[in-house]
């Protein structure tokens, strides 16, 4: 069945470091891919998304490119800030359903 | 700007007890969802609703019940709590179905439930 695999956390970085959080997926057809973020004490919120191969989603300095050849949707940011500390969830939605499948989440901790 | 409000934030239940997790949204969204997240796992869909009076099962509905008497509220009921229901519960809503290209889910901040 469809699934999402994320790298385990926590990921610990210093401010201004480069961030990569890996996400790979298994799905039939052409799923849509998402990154959601959960800041401390808040609900998950959509960070970015891509709906077809080679699309790049971007928001708040974060980027992720839909790579069908490697079935990946890795999240990147060139220079992280302390305020980026949160849990990041990769998710997919199969092309023919309403069902969202989430990864396990990766906790990012950024220190000054 | 309340968005999606879940109560309570934390709860400890004894085995066999019942409780209702409350979820309310003030965005006039038709679509509402309940997810659970077990430690080290992704979110799994319990139940969802496409509008008042309409509910349907998700991936893991056993042990839960829902109702949707109004657009705003979507409570989740646990009738006989079991240790396997220890989890973090998230309610979410959206204006359009998740299969739509420009869909966006809005989540509550979660309820952490422990059944001992």
PDB file of C-alpha atoms in Angstrom:
ATOM      1  CA  UNK A   1       0.000   0.000   0.000  1.00  0.00           C
ATOM      2  CA  UNK A   2       0.892   3.658  -0.136  1.00  0.00           C
ATOM      3  CA  UNK A   3       3.359   4.846   2.486  1.00  0.00           C
ATOM      4  CA  UNK A   4       5.679   7.675   3.502  1.00  0.00           C
ATOM      5  CA  UNK A   5       9.074   7.250   5.142  1.00  0.00           C
ATOM      6  CA  UNK A   6      10.813  10.121   6.905  1.00  0.00           C
ATOM      7  CA  UNK A   7      14.231  10.332   8.498  1.00  0.00           C
ATOM      8  CA  UNK A   8      14.174   9.912  12.229  1.00  0.00           C
ATOM      9  CA  UNK A   9      14.850  12.831  14.489  1.00  0.00           C
ATOM     10  CA  UNK A  10      15.627  14.803  16.319  1.00  0.00           C
ATOM     11  CA  UNK A  11      17.654  16.850  13.901  1.00  0.00           C
ATOM     12  CA  UNK A  12      19.787  19.304  15.842  1.00  0.00           C
ATOM     13  CA  UNK A  13      21.335  22.282  14.073  1.00  0.00           C
ATOM     14  CA  UNK A  14      22.943  25.591  14.849  1.00  0.00           C
ATOM     15  CA  UNK A  15      21.304  28.764  13.599  1.00  0.00           C
ATOM     16  CA  UNK A  16      22.099  29.528   9.908  1.00  0.00           C
ATOM     17  CA  UNK A  17      22.966  25.901   9.146  1.00  0.00           C
ATOM     18  CA  UNK A  18      21.633  24.119   6.067  1.00  0.00           C
ATOM     19  CA  UNK A  19      18.683  21.802   6.630  1.00  0.00           C
ATOM     20  CA  UNK A  20      17.649  18.641   4.824  1.00  0.00           C
ATOM     21  CA  UNK A  21      14.877  16.359   6.053  1.00  0.00           C
ATOM     22  CA  UNK A  22      14.521  13.294   3.876  1.00  0.00           C
ATOM     23  CA  UNK A  23      11.179  11.943   2.743  1.00  0.00           C
ATOM     24  CA  UNK A  24      10.542   9.070   0.367  1.00  0.00           C
ATOM     25  CA  UNK A  25       7.247   7.588  -0.648  1.00  0.00           C
ATOM     26  CA  UNK A  26       5.605   4.518  -2.129  1.00  0.00           C
ATOM     27  CA  UNK A  27       2.471   5.066  -4.163  1.00  0.00           C
ATOM     28  CA  UNK A  28       0.809   4.030  -7.376  1.00  0.00           C
ATOM     29  CA  UNK A  29       0.048   6.638  -9.972  1.00  0.00           C
ATOM     30  CA  UNK A  30       0.842  10.279  -9.352  1.00  0.00           C
ATOM     31  CA  UNK A  31       0.270  11.314  -5.753  1.00  0.00           C
ATOM     32  CA  UNK A  32       0.310  14.861  -4.411  1.00  0.00           C
ATOM     33  CA  UNK A  33       2.997  15.489  -1.814  1.00  0.00           C
ATOM     34  CA  UNK A  34       2.954  17.767   1.211  1.00  0.00           C
ATOM     35  CA  UNK A  35       5.016  19.038   4.098  1.00  0.00           C
ATOM     36  CA  UNK A  36       3.159  20.004   7.241  1.00  0.00           C
ATOM     37  CA  UNK A  37       4.783  21.696  10.258  1.00  0.00           C
ATOM     38  CA  UNK A  38       3.739  21.617  13.904  1.00  0.00           C
ATOM     39  CA  UNK A  39       5.133  24.381  16.114  1.00  0.00           C
ATOM     40  CA  UNK A  40       5.138  23.798  19.887  1.00  0.00           C
ATOM     41  CA  UNK A  41       1.642  23.928  21.361  1.00  0.00           C
ATOM     42  CA  UNK A  42      -0.031  24.351  17.981  1.00  0.00           C
ATOM     43  CA  UNK A  43      -1.768  22.181  15.380  1.00  0.00           C
ATOM     44  CA  UNK A  44      -0.212  21.028  12.148  1.00  0.00           C
ATOM     45  CA  UNK A  45      -0.242  23.552   9.338  1.00  0.00           C
ATOM     46  CA  UNK A  46       0.512  23.193   5.666  1.00  0.00           C
ATOM     47  CA  UNK A  47       4.033  24.353   4.841  1.00  0.00           C
ATOM     48  CA  UNK A  48       4.246  23.537   1.131  1.00  0.00           C
ATOM     49  CA  UNK A  49       3.033  21.086  -1.466  1.00  0.00           C
ATOM     50  CA  UNK A  50       3.655  19.771  -4.975  1.00  0.00           C
ATOM     51  CA  UNK A  51       1.077  18.087  -7.156  1.00  0.00           C
ATOM     52  CA  UNK A  52       3.111  16.698 -10.048  1.00  0.00           C
ATOM     53  CA  UNK A  53       6.572  15.460 -10.928  1.00  0.00           C
ATOM     54  CA  UNK A  54       9.361  18.109 -10.978  1.00  0.00           C
ATOM     55  CA  UNK A  55       7.137  20.654  -9.204  1.00  0.00           C
ATOM     56  CA  UNK A  56       8.908  22.629  -6.488  1.00  0.00           C
ATOM     57  CA  UNK A  57       6.925  23.703  -3.468  1.00  0.00           C
ATOM     58  CA  UNK A  58       8.267  26.626  -1.450  1.00  0.00           C
ATOM     59  CA  UNK A  59       7.266  28.702   1.545  1.00  0.00           C
ATOM     60  CA  UNK A  60       9.045  30.649   4.331  1.00  0.00           C
ATOM     61  CA  UNK A  61      12.450  29.802   2.817  1.00  0.00           C
ATOM     62  CA  UNK A  62      11.709  26.063   2.735  1.00  0.00           C
ATOM     63  CA  UNK A  63      11.722  24.141  -0.539  1.00  0.00           C
ATOM     64  CA  UNK A  64      10.933  20.608  -1.665  1.00  0.00           C
ATOM     65  CA  UNK A  65      11.049  19.151  -5.178  1.00  0.00           C
ATOM     66  CA  UNK A  66       8.806  16.283  -6.306  1.00  0.00           C
ATOM     67  CA  UNK A  67      11.243  13.694  -7.707  1.00  0.00           C
ATOM     68  CA  UNK A  68       9.359  10.831  -9.290  1.00  0.00           C
ATOM     69  CA  UNK A  69      12.512   9.031 -10.418  1.00  0.00           C
ATOM     70  CA  UNK A  70      13.729   8.714  -6.819  1.00  0.00           C
ATOM     71  CA  UNK A  71      10.218   8.819  -5.216  1.00  0.00           C
ATOM     72  CA  UNK A  72      11.413  11.574  -2.917  1.00  0.00           C
ATOM     73  CA  UNK A  73      10.248  14.928  -1.592  1.00  0.00           C
ATOM     74  CA  UNK A  74      13.105  16.122   0.626  1.00  0.00           C
ATOM     75  CA  UNK A  75      12.623  19.332   2.609  1.00  0.00           C
ATOM     76  CA  UNK A  76      15.456  21.884   2.477  1.00  0.00           C
ATOM     77  CA  UNK A  77      16.246  25.297   3.860  1.00  0.00           C
ATOM     78  CA  UNK A  78      19.453  27.203   3.280  1.00  0.00           C
ATOM     79  CA  UNK A  79      19.700  28.920   6.670  1.00  0.00           C
ATOM     80  CA  UNK A  80      17.575  27.789   9.603  1.00  0.00           C
ATOM     81  CA  UNK A  81      16.472  30.005  12.457  1.00  0.00           C
ATOM     82  CA  UNK A  82      15.627  29.191  16.062  1.00  0.00           C
ATOM     83  CA  UNK A  83      11.982  29.890  15.177  1.00  0.00           C
ATOM     84  CA  UNK A  84      12.046  26.939  12.731  1.00  0.00           C
ATOM     85  CA  UNK A  85      12.209  24.518  15.654  1.00  0.00           C
ATOM     86  CA  UNK A  86       9.164  22.294  15.183  1.00  0.00           C
ATOM     87  CA  UNK A  87       8.038  18.853  14.052  1.00  0.00           C
ATOM     88  CA  UNK A  88       7.863  18.384  10.283  1.00  0.00           C
ATOM     89  CA  UNK A  89       5.516  15.846   8.668  1.00  0.00           C
ATOM     90  CA  UNK A  90       5.752  14.591   5.117  1.00  0.00           C
ATOM     91  CA  UNK A  91       2.465  13.383   3.611  1.00  0.00           C
ATOM     92  CA  UNK A  92       1.007  12.116   0.371  1.00  0.00           C
ATOM     93  CA  UNK A  93      -2.418  11.873  -1.133  1.00  0.00           C
ATOM     94  CA  UNK A  94      -3.003   9.273  -3.813  1.00  0.00           C
ATOM     95  CA  UNK A  95      -4.361  10.682  -7.053  1.00  0.00           C
ATOM     96  CA  UNK A  96      -7.727   8.950  -6.804  1.00  0.00           C
ATOM     97  CA  UNK A  97      -8.587   9.275  -3.110  1.00  0.00           C
ATOM     98  CA  UNK A  98      -9.201  11.797  -0.340  1.00  0.00           C
ATOM     99  CA  UNK A  99      -6.952   9.885   2.014  1.00  0.00           C
ATOM    100  CA  UNK A 100      -3.869  11.638   3.379  1.00  0.00           C
ATOM    101  CA  UNK A 101      -0.996   9.376   4.473  1.00  0.00           C
ATOM    102  CA  UNK A 102       1.452  10.919   6.925  1.00  0.00           C
ATOM    103  CA  UNK A 103       5.017  10.090   7.826  1.00  0.00           C
ATOM    104  CA  UNK A 104       6.094   9.763  11.444  1.00  0.00           C
ATOM    105  CA  UNK A 105       7.318  13.346  11.756  1.00  0.00           C
ATOM    106  CA  UNK A 106      10.850  14.673  12.257  1.00  0.00           C
ATOM    107  CA  UNK A 107      11.637  16.983  15.150  1.00  0.00           C
ATOM    108  CA  UNK A 108      13.979  19.861  14.291  1.00  0.00           C
ATOM    109  CA  UNK A 109      15.798  21.705  17.075  1.00  0.00           C
ATOM    110  CA  UNK A 110      17.741  24.829  16.177  1.00  0.00           C
ATOM    111  CA  UNK A 111      20.086  26.369  18.729  1.00  0.00           C
ATOM    112  CA  UNK A 112      21.479  29.924  18.691  1.00  0.00           C
TER     113      UNK A 112
ATOM    114  CA  UNK B   1      -8.977  33.750  14.783  1.00  0.00           C
ATOM    115  CA  UNK B   2      -9.870  30.558  16.685  1.00  0.00           C
ATOM    116  CA  UNK B   3      -9.599  28.102  13.757  1.00  0.00           C
ATOM    117  CA  UNK B   4      -9.893  24.521  15.022  1.00  0.00           C
ATOM    118  CA  UNK B   5     -10.283  24.165  18.786  1.00  0.00           C
ATOM    119  CA  UNK B   6      -9.797  20.873  20.602  1.00  0.00           C
ATOM    120  CA  UNK B   7     -10.560  20.149  24.240  1.00  0.00           C
ATOM    121  CA  UNK B   8      -9.214  18.874  26.525  1.00  0.00           C
ATOM    122  CA  UNK B   9      -5.474  19.134  25.829  1.00  0.00           C
ATOM    123  CA  UNK B  10      -4.592  16.289  28.179  1.00  0.00           C
ATOM    124  CA  UNK B  11      -6.584  13.510  29.766  1.00  0.00           C
ATOM    125  CA  UNK B  12      -5.892  10.336  31.721  1.00  0.00           C
ATOM    126  CA  UNK B  13      -8.555   7.628  31.659  1.00  0.00           C
ATOM    127  CA  UNK B  14      -8.891   4.335  33.437  1.00  0.00           C
ATOM    128  CA  UNK B  15      -9.592   1.209  31.409  1.00  0.00           C
ATOM    129  CA  UNK B  16     -13.306   0.951  30.640  1.00  0.00           C
ATOM    130  CA  UNK B  17     -14.096   4.627  31.162  1.00  0.00           C
ATOM    131  CA  UNK B  18     -15.787   6.706  28.505  1.00  0.00           C
ATOM    132  CA  UNK B  19     -15.096  10.195  27.303  1.00  0.00           C
ATOM    133  CA  UNK B  20     -15.736  12.602  24.464  1.00  0.00           C
ATOM    134  CA  UNK B  21     -13.029  14.595  22.736  1.00  0.00           C
ATOM    135  CA  UNK B  22     -14.431  17.885  21.554  1.00  0.00           C
ATOM    136  CA  UNK B  23     -13.587  19.577  18.266  1.00  0.00           C
ATOM    137  CA  UNK B  24     -15.033  22.824  16.973  1.00  0.00           C
ATOM    138  CA  UNK B  25     -14.167  25.001  13.979  1.00  0.00           C
ATOM    139  CA  UNK B  26     -15.368  28.499  13.184  1.00  0.00           C
ATOM    140  CA  UNK B  27     -14.391  28.611   9.503  1.00  0.00           C
ATOM    141  CA  UNK B  28     -17.637  27.151   8.123  1.00  0.00           C
ATOM    142  CA  UNK B  29     -15.744  24.135   6.790  1.00  0.00           C
ATOM    143  CA  UNK B  30     -17.792  21.216   5.508  1.00  0.00           C
ATOM    144  CA  UNK B  31     -15.067  18.604   5.869  1.00  0.00           C
ATOM    145  CA  UNK B  32     -13.836  17.499   9.277  1.00  0.00           C
ATOM    146  CA  UNK B  33     -11.471  14.696  10.311  1.00  0.00           C
ATOM    147  CA  UNK B  34     -10.177  12.868  13.352  1.00  0.00           C
ATOM    148  CA  UNK B  35      -6.632  11.471  13.326  1.00  0.00           C
ATOM    149  CA  UNK B  36      -4.600   9.671  15.924  1.00  0.00           C
ATOM    150  CA  UNK B  37      -0.839   9.594  16.217  1.00  0.00           C
ATOM    151  CA  UNK B  38       0.793   6.779  18.143  1.00  0.00           C
ATOM    152  CA  UNK B  39       4.386   7.202  19.365  1.00  0.00           C
ATOM    153  CA  UNK B  40       6.827   6.894  16.472  1.00  0.00           C
ATOM    154  CA  UNK B  41       4.034   6.537  13.920  1.00  0.00           C
ATOM    155  CA  UNK B  42       2.357   8.753  11.374  1.00  0.00           C
ATOM    156  CA  UNK B  43      -1.152  10.124  11.713  1.00  0.00           C
ATOM    157  CA  UNK B  44      -3.943   7.656  10.961  1.00  0.00           C
ATOM    158  CA  UNK B  45      -7.489   8.638  10.029  1.00  0.00           C
ATOM    159  CA  UNK B  46     -10.171   7.485  12.483  1.00  0.00           C
ATOM    160  CA  UNK B  47     -13.365   9.067  11.112  1.00  0.00           C
ATOM    161  CA  UNK B  48     -14.289  11.887   8.830  1.00  0.00           C
ATOM    162  CA  UNK B  49     -17.343  13.906   7.882  1.00  0.00           C
ATOM    163  CA  UNK B  50     -18.234  15.695   4.650  1.00  0.00           C
ATOM    164  CA  UNK B  51     -21.000  17.752   6.210  1.00  0.00           C
ATOM    165  CA  UNK B  52     -23.579  17.921   8.983  1.00  0.00           C
ATOM    166  CA  UNK B  53     -25.320  14.586   9.403  1.00  0.00           C
ATOM    167  CA  UNK B  54     -22.764  12.649   7.308  1.00  0.00           C
ATOM    168  CA  UNK B  55     -19.895  10.630   8.759  1.00  0.00           C
ATOM    169  CA  UNK B  56     -17.743   7.773   7.531  1.00  0.00           C
ATOM    170  CA  UNK B  57     -15.022   5.456   8.772  1.00  0.00           C
ATOM    171  CA  UNK B  58     -11.353   6.006   8.181  1.00  0.00           C
ATOM    172  CA  UNK B  59      -8.473   3.549   8.598  1.00  0.00           C
ATOM    173  CA  UNK B  60      -8.801   2.834  12.338  1.00  0.00           C
ATOM    174  CA  UNK B  61     -12.425   3.389  13.473  1.00  0.00           C
ATOM    175  CA  UNK B  62     -12.777   0.511  15.955  1.00  0.00           C
ATOM    176  CA  UNK B  63     -13.479   1.645  19.511  1.00  0.00           C
ATOM    177  CA  UNK B  64     -14.679   5.116  18.465  1.00  0.00           C
ATOM    178  CA  UNK B  65     -17.897   6.831  17.487  1.00  0.00           C
ATOM    179  CA  UNK B  66     -18.585  10.240  15.995  1.00  0.00           C
ATOM    180  CA  UNK B  67     -21.524  12.485  15.258  1.00  0.00           C
ATOM    181  CA  UNK B  68     -21.923  15.677  13.233  1.00  0.00           C
ATOM    182  CA  UNK B  69     -25.103  17.450  14.203  1.00  0.00           C
ATOM    183  CA  UNK B  70     -23.774  20.901  13.251  1.00  0.00           C
ATOM    184  CA  UNK B  71     -21.225  22.204  10.749  1.00  0.00           C
ATOM    185  CA  UNK B  72     -19.074  23.554  13.585  1.00  0.00           C
ATOM    186  CA  UNK B  73     -18.739  20.538  15.891  1.00  0.00           C
ATOM    187  CA  UNK B  74     -17.332  17.043  15.380  1.00  0.00           C
ATOM    188  CA  UNK B  75     -16.969  15.203  18.710  1.00  0.00           C
ATOM    189  CA  UNK B  76     -15.147  11.874  19.016  1.00  0.00           C
ATOM    190  CA  UNK B  77     -16.499   9.388  21.542  1.00  0.00           C
ATOM    191  CA  UNK B  78     -14.552   6.610  23.266  1.00  0.00           C
ATOM    192  CA  UNK B  79     -17.034   4.229  24.883  1.00  0.00           C
ATOM    193  CA  UNK B  80     -14.798   1.704  26.681  1.00  0.00           C
ATOM    194  CA  UNK B  81     -11.290   3.060  26.859  1.00  0.00           C
ATOM    195  CA  UNK B  82      -8.456   0.595  26.309  1.00  0.00           C
ATOM    196  CA  UNK B  83      -4.665   1.013  26.672  1.00  0.00           C
ATOM    197  CA  UNK B  84      -4.377   0.662  22.878  1.00  0.00           C
ATOM    198  CA  UNK B  85      -6.178   3.992  22.581  1.00  0.00           C
ATOM    199  CA  UNK B  86      -3.349   5.857  24.319  1.00  0.00           C
ATOM    200  CA  UNK B  87      -2.370   8.343  21.645  1.00  0.00           C
ATOM    201  CA  UNK B  88      -2.396  11.962  20.542  1.00  0.00           C
ATOM    202  CA  UNK B  89      -5.630  12.862  18.790  1.00  0.00           C
ATOM    203  CA  UNK B  90      -5.849  15.584  16.147  1.00  0.00           C
ATOM    204  CA  UNK B  91      -8.966  17.108  14.702  1.00  0.00           C
ATOM    205  CA  UNK B  92      -8.772  18.828  11.326  1.00  0.00           C
ATOM    206  CA  UNK B  93     -11.070  20.619   8.922  1.00  0.00           C
ATOM    207  CA  UNK B  94     -11.053  21.819   5.330  1.00  0.00           C
ATOM    208  CA  UNK B  95     -13.312  23.881   3.093  1.00  0.00           C
ATOM    209  CA  UNK B  96     -12.995  21.514   0.136  1.00  0.00           C
ATOM    210  CA  UNK B  97     -12.278  17.796  -0.108  1.00  0.00           C
ATOM    211  CA  UNK B  98      -8.704  16.655   0.296  1.00  0.00           C
ATOM    212  CA  UNK B  99      -8.569  15.389  -3.280  1.00  0.00           C
ATOM    213  CA  UNK B 100      -8.957  18.924  -4.634  1.00  0.00           C
ATOM    214  CA  UNK B 101      -5.788  20.472  -5.995  1.00  0.00           C
ATOM    215  CA  UNK B 102      -5.867  23.518  -3.728  1.00  0.00           C
ATOM    216  CA  UNK B 103      -7.063  21.760  -0.611  1.00  0.00           C
ATOM    217  CA  UNK B 104      -5.603  22.694   2.752  1.00  0.00           C
ATOM    218  CA  UNK B 105      -6.209  21.058   6.096  1.00  0.00           C
ATOM    219  CA  UNK B 106      -6.416  23.112   9.279  1.00  0.00           C
ATOM    220  CA  UNK B 107      -5.502  21.220  12.440  1.00  0.00           C
ATOM    221  CA  UNK B 108      -6.256  21.634  16.103  1.00  0.00           C
ATOM    222  CA  UNK B 109      -3.395  21.508  18.613  1.00  0.00           C
ATOM    223  CA  UNK B 110      -4.184  17.960  19.701  1.00  0.00           C
ATOM    224  CA  UNK B 111      -5.404  16.017  22.726  1.00  0.00           C
ATOM    225  CA  UNK B 112      -2.943  13.782  24.529  1.00  0.00           C
ATOM    226  CA  UNK B 113      -4.841  10.815  25.951  1.00  0.00           C
ATOM    227  CA  UNK B 114      -3.444   8.141  28.257  1.00  0.00           C
ATOM    228  CA  UNK B 115      -5.453   5.062  29.189  1.00  0.00           C
ATOM    229  CA  UNK B 116      -4.096   3.266  32.250  1.00  0.00           C
TER     230      UNK B 116
END
